[in-house]
Tab-separated table of C-alpha atoms in Angstrom:
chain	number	residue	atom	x	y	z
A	175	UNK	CA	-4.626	-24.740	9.061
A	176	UNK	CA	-7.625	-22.774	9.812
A	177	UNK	CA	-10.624	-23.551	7.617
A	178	UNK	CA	-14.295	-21.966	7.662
A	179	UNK	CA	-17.524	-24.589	6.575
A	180	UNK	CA	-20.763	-23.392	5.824
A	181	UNK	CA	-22.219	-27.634	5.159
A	182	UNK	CA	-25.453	-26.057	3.506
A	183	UNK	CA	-25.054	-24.923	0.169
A	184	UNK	CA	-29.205	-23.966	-0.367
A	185	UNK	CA	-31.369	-22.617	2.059
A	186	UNK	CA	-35.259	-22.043	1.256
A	187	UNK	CA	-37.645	-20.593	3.920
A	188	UNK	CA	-40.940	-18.903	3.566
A	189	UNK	CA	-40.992	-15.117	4.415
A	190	UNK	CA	-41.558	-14.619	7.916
A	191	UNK	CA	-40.089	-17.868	9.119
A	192	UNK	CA	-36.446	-18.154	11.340
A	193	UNK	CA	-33.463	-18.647	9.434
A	194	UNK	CA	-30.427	-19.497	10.591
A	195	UNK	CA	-27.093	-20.012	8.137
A	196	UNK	CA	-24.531	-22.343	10.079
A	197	UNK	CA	-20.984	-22.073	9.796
A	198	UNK	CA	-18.175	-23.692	11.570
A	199	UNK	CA	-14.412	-22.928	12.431
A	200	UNK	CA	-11.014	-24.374	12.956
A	201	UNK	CA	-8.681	-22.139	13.966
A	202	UNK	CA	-5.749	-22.217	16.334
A	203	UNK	CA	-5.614	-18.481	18.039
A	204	UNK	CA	-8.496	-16.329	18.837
A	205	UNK	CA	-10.705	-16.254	16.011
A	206	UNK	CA	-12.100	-13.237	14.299
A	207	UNK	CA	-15.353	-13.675	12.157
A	208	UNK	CA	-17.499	-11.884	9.696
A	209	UNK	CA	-20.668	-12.506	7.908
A	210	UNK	CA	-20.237	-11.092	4.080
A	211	UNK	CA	-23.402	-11.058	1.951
A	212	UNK	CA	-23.701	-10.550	-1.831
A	213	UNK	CA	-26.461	-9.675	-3.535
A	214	UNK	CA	-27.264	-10.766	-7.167
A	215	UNK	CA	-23.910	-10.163	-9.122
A	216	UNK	CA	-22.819	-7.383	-6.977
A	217	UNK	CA	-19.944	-6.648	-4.710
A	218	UNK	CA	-19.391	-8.595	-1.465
A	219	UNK	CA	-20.513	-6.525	1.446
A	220	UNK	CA	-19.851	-6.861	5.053
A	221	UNK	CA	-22.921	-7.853	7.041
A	222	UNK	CA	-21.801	-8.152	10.435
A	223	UNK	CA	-18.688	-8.845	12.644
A	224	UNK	CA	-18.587	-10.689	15.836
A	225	UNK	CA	-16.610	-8.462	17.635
A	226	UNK	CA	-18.854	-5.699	17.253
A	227	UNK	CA	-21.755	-7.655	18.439
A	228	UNK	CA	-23.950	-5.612	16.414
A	229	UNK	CA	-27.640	-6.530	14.454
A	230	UNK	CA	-27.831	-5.712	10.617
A	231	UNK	CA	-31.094	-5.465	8.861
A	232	UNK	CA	-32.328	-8.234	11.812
A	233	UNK	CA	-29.565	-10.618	11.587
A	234	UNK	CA	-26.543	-11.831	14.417
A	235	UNK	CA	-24.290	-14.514	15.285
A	236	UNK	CA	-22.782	-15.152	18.238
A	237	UNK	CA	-19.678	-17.194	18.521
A	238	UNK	CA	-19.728	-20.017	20.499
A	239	UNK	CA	-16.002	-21.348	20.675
A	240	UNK	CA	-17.225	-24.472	22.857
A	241	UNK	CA	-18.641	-25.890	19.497
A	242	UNK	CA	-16.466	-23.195	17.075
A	243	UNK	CA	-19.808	-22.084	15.568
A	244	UNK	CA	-20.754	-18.696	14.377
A	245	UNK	CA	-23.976	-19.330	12.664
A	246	UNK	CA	-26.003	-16.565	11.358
A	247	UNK	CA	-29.770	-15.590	12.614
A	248	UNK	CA	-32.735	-13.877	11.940
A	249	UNK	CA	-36.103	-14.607	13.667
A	250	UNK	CA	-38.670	-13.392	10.563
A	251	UNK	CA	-36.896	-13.310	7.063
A	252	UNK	CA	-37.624	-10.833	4.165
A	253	UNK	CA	-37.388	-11.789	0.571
A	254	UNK	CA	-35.036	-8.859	0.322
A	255	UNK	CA	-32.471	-11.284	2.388
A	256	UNK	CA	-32.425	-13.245	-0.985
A	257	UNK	CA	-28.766	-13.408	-1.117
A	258	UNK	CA	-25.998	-15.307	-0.997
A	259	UNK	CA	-23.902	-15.421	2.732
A	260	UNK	CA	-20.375	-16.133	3.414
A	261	UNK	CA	-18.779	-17.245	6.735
A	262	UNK	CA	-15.397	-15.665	7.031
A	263	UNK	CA	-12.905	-16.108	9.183
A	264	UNK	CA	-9.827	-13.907	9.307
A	265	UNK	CA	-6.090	-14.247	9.287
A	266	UNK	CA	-4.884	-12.047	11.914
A	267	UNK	CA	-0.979	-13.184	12.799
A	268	UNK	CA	2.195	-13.634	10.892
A	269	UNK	CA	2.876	-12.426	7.506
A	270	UNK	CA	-0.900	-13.066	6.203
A	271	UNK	CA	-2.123	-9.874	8.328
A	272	UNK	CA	-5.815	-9.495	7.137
A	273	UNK	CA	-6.443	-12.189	4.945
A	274	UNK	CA	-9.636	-13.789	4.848
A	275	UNK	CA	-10.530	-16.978	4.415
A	276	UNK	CA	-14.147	-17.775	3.165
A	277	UNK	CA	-16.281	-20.449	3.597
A	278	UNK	CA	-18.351	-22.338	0.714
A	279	UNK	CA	-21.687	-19.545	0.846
A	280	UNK	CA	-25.324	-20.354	1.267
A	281	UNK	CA	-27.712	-19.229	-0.969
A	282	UNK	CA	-30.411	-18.180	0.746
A	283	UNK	CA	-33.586	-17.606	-1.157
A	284	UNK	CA	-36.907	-16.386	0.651
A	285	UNK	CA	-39.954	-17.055	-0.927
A	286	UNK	CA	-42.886	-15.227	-0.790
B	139	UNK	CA	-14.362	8.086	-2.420
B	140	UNK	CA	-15.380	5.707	-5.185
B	141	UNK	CA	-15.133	2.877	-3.489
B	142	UNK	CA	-12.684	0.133	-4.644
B	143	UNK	CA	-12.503	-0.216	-8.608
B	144	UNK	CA	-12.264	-2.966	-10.761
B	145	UNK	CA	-12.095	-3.054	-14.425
B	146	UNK	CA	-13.109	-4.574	-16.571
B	147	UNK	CA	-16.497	-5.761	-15.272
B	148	UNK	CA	-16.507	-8.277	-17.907
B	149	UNK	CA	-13.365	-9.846	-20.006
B	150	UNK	CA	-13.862	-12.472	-22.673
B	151	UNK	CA	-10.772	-14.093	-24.208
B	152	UNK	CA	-10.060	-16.917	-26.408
B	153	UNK	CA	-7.876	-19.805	-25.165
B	154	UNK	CA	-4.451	-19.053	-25.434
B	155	UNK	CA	-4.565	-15.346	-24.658
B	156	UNK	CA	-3.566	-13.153	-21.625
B	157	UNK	CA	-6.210	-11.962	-19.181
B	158	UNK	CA	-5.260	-8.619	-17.400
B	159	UNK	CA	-7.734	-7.813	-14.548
B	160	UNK	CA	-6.957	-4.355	-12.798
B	161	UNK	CA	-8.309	-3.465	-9.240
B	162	UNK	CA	-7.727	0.144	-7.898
B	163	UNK	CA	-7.707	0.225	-4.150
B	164	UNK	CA	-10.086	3.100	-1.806
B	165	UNK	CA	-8.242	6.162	-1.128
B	166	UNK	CA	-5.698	5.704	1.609
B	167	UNK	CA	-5.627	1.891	1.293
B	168	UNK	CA	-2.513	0.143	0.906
B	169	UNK	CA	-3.120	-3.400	0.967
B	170	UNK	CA	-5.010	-5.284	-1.191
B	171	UNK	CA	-6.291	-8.990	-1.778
B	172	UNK	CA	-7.444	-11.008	-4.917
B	173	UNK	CA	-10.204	-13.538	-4.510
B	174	UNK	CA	-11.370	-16.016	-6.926
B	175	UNK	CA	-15.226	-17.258	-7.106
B	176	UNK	CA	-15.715	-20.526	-9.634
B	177	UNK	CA	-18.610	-21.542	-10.159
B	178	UNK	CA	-20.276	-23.565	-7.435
B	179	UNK	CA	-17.746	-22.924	-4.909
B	180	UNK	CA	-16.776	-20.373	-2.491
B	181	UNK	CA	-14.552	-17.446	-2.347
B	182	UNK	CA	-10.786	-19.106	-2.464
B	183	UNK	CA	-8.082	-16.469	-1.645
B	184	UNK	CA	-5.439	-16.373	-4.204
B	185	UNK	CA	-2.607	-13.205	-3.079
B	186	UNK	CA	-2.411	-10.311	-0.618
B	187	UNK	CA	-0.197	-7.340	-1.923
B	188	UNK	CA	1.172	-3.980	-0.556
B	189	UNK	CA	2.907	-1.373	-2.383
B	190	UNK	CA	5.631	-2.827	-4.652
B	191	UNK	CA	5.405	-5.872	-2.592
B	192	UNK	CA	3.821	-9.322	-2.329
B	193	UNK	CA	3.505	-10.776	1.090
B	194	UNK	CA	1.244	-13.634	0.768
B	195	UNK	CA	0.930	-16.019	-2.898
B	196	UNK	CA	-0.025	-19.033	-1.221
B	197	UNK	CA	-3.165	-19.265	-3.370
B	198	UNK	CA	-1.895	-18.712	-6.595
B	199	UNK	CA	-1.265	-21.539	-9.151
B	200	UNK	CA	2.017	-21.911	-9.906
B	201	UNK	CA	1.998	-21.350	-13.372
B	202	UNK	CA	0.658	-18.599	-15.482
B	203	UNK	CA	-0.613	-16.189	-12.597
B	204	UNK	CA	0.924	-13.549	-11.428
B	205	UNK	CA	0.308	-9.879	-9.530
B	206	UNK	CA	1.546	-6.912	-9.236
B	207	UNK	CA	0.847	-3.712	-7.017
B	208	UNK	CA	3.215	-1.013	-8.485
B	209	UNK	CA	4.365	2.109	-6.397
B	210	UNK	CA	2.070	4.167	-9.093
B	211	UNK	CA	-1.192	2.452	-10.652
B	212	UNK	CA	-3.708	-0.031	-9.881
B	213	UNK	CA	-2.976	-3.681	-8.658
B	214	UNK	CA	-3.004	-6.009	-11.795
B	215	UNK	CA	-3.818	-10.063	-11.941
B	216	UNK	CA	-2.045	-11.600	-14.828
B	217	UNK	CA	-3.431	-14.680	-16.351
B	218	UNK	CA	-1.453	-16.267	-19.235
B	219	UNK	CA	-2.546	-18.490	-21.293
B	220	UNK	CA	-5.890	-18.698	-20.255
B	221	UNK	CA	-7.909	-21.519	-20.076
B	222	UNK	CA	-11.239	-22.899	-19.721
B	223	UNK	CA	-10.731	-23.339	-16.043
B	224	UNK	CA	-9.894	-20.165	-15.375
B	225	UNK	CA	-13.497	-18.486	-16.298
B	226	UNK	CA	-14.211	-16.994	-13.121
B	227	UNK	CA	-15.386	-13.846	-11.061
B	228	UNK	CA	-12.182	-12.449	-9.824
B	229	UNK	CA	-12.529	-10.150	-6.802
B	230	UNK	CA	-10.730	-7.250	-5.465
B	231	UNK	CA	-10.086	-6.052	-1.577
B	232	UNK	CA	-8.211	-3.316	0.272
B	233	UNK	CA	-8.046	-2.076	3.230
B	234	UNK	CA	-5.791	0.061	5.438
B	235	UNK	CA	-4.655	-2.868	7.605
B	236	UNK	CA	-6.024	-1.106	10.762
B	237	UNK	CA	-9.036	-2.419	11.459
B	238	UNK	CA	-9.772	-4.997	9.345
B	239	UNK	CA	-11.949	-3.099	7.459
B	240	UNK	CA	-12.012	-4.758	4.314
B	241	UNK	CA	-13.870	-3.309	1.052
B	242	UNK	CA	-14.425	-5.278	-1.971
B	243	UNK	CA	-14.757	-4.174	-5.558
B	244	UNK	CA	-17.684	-5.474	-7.983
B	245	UNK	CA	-15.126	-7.923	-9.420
B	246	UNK	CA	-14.197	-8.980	-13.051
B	247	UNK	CA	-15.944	-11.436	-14.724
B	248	UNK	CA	-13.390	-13.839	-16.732
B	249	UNK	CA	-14.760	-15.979	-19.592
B	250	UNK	CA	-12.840	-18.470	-21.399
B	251	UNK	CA	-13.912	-19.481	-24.794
């Protein structure tokens, strides 16, 4: 059964310092993953995709499916990234076309 | 486009009383997903509907849940009986099914009292 685990629930940093948000995979085919963020109380929005291999507002992830990792990065953090992040990994084959499945979040708080 | 729409943002009900929770897909999109968020914990998928048809309940309790995606009409959760338990943020998804585009909707806010 695929399964998505983000182990840190909290993250603090300073502004300006790295962050990175881990999250690990199981999955049996060729993964596809996503980096959701919500902000406070509002709708999930998509943050990045690996397949795109594109940088949002400073952040990436790379997959690495030697240690099925696709933790998320930026090198100077803004308290605007105050947020919480999701690891998702999706569902691509059989009868569950498209479904998603999450991983626990990180809250991720930047202070000042 | 208004993006996808769930109402109502909030929903208080006693125990005992039916919880309806409505989600109305982005133009053009045909499938759509509920999500549940308790508190503390992640996003746990709970059914995956197209028109007039469900395709995946493998996350929905057995008992007192149910949804529906009529030809005509937004996708509705059911919740029966509510309980305690069951005071959650519920979200909403569709997409086309093309490109994995998913688009989520600010949710519904469930409390059980």
């Amino acid at each position: 059964a695929q399964r998505v685990t983000q182990p840190e629930k909290l993250l603090s940093v300073f502004k300006g310092a790295p962050v990175e948000l881990k999250c690990n995979y199981s999955y049996s085919g060729s993964p596809e993953l996503f980096w959701y963020v919500q902000y406070s109380r509002q709708r999930l929005q998509l943050l990045l995709r690996h397949i795109s291999r594109e940088s949002i507002k400073g952040f990436t992830a790379d997959l690495n499916k030697g240690e099925t990792s696709f933790h998320l990065k930026k090198p100077f953090a803004q308290e605007e990234d105050s947020a919480m992040y999701y690891c998702a990994l999706l569902d691509a084959g059989g009868t569950s076309y498209g479904k998603l499945t999450f991983g626990q979040g990180t809250i991720l708080t930047v202070h000042p | 486009n208004a993006g996808v729409m769930q109402n109502p943002r909030h929903l208080v009900r006693r125990r005992g009383q039916e919880a309806r929770l409505r989600c109305s897909p982005m133009k053009g999109h045909s499938h759509v997903y509920w999500y549940r968020q308790l508190p503390e914990e992640g996003l746990k998928f709970m059914v995956y509907l197209q028109k007039e048809n469900i395709i995946d309940e493998s996350g929905m309790p057995k008992e007192r849940f149910s949804a529906e995606f009529p030809k005509e009409g937004p996708s509705i959760l059911r919740i029966q009986q509510v309980v305690r338990g069951d005071s959650a943020a519920y979200f909403c998804a569709s997409s086309s099914g093309q490109n994995y585009g998913y688009t989520f909707g600010s949710g519904t806010r469930l409390t059980v009292v």
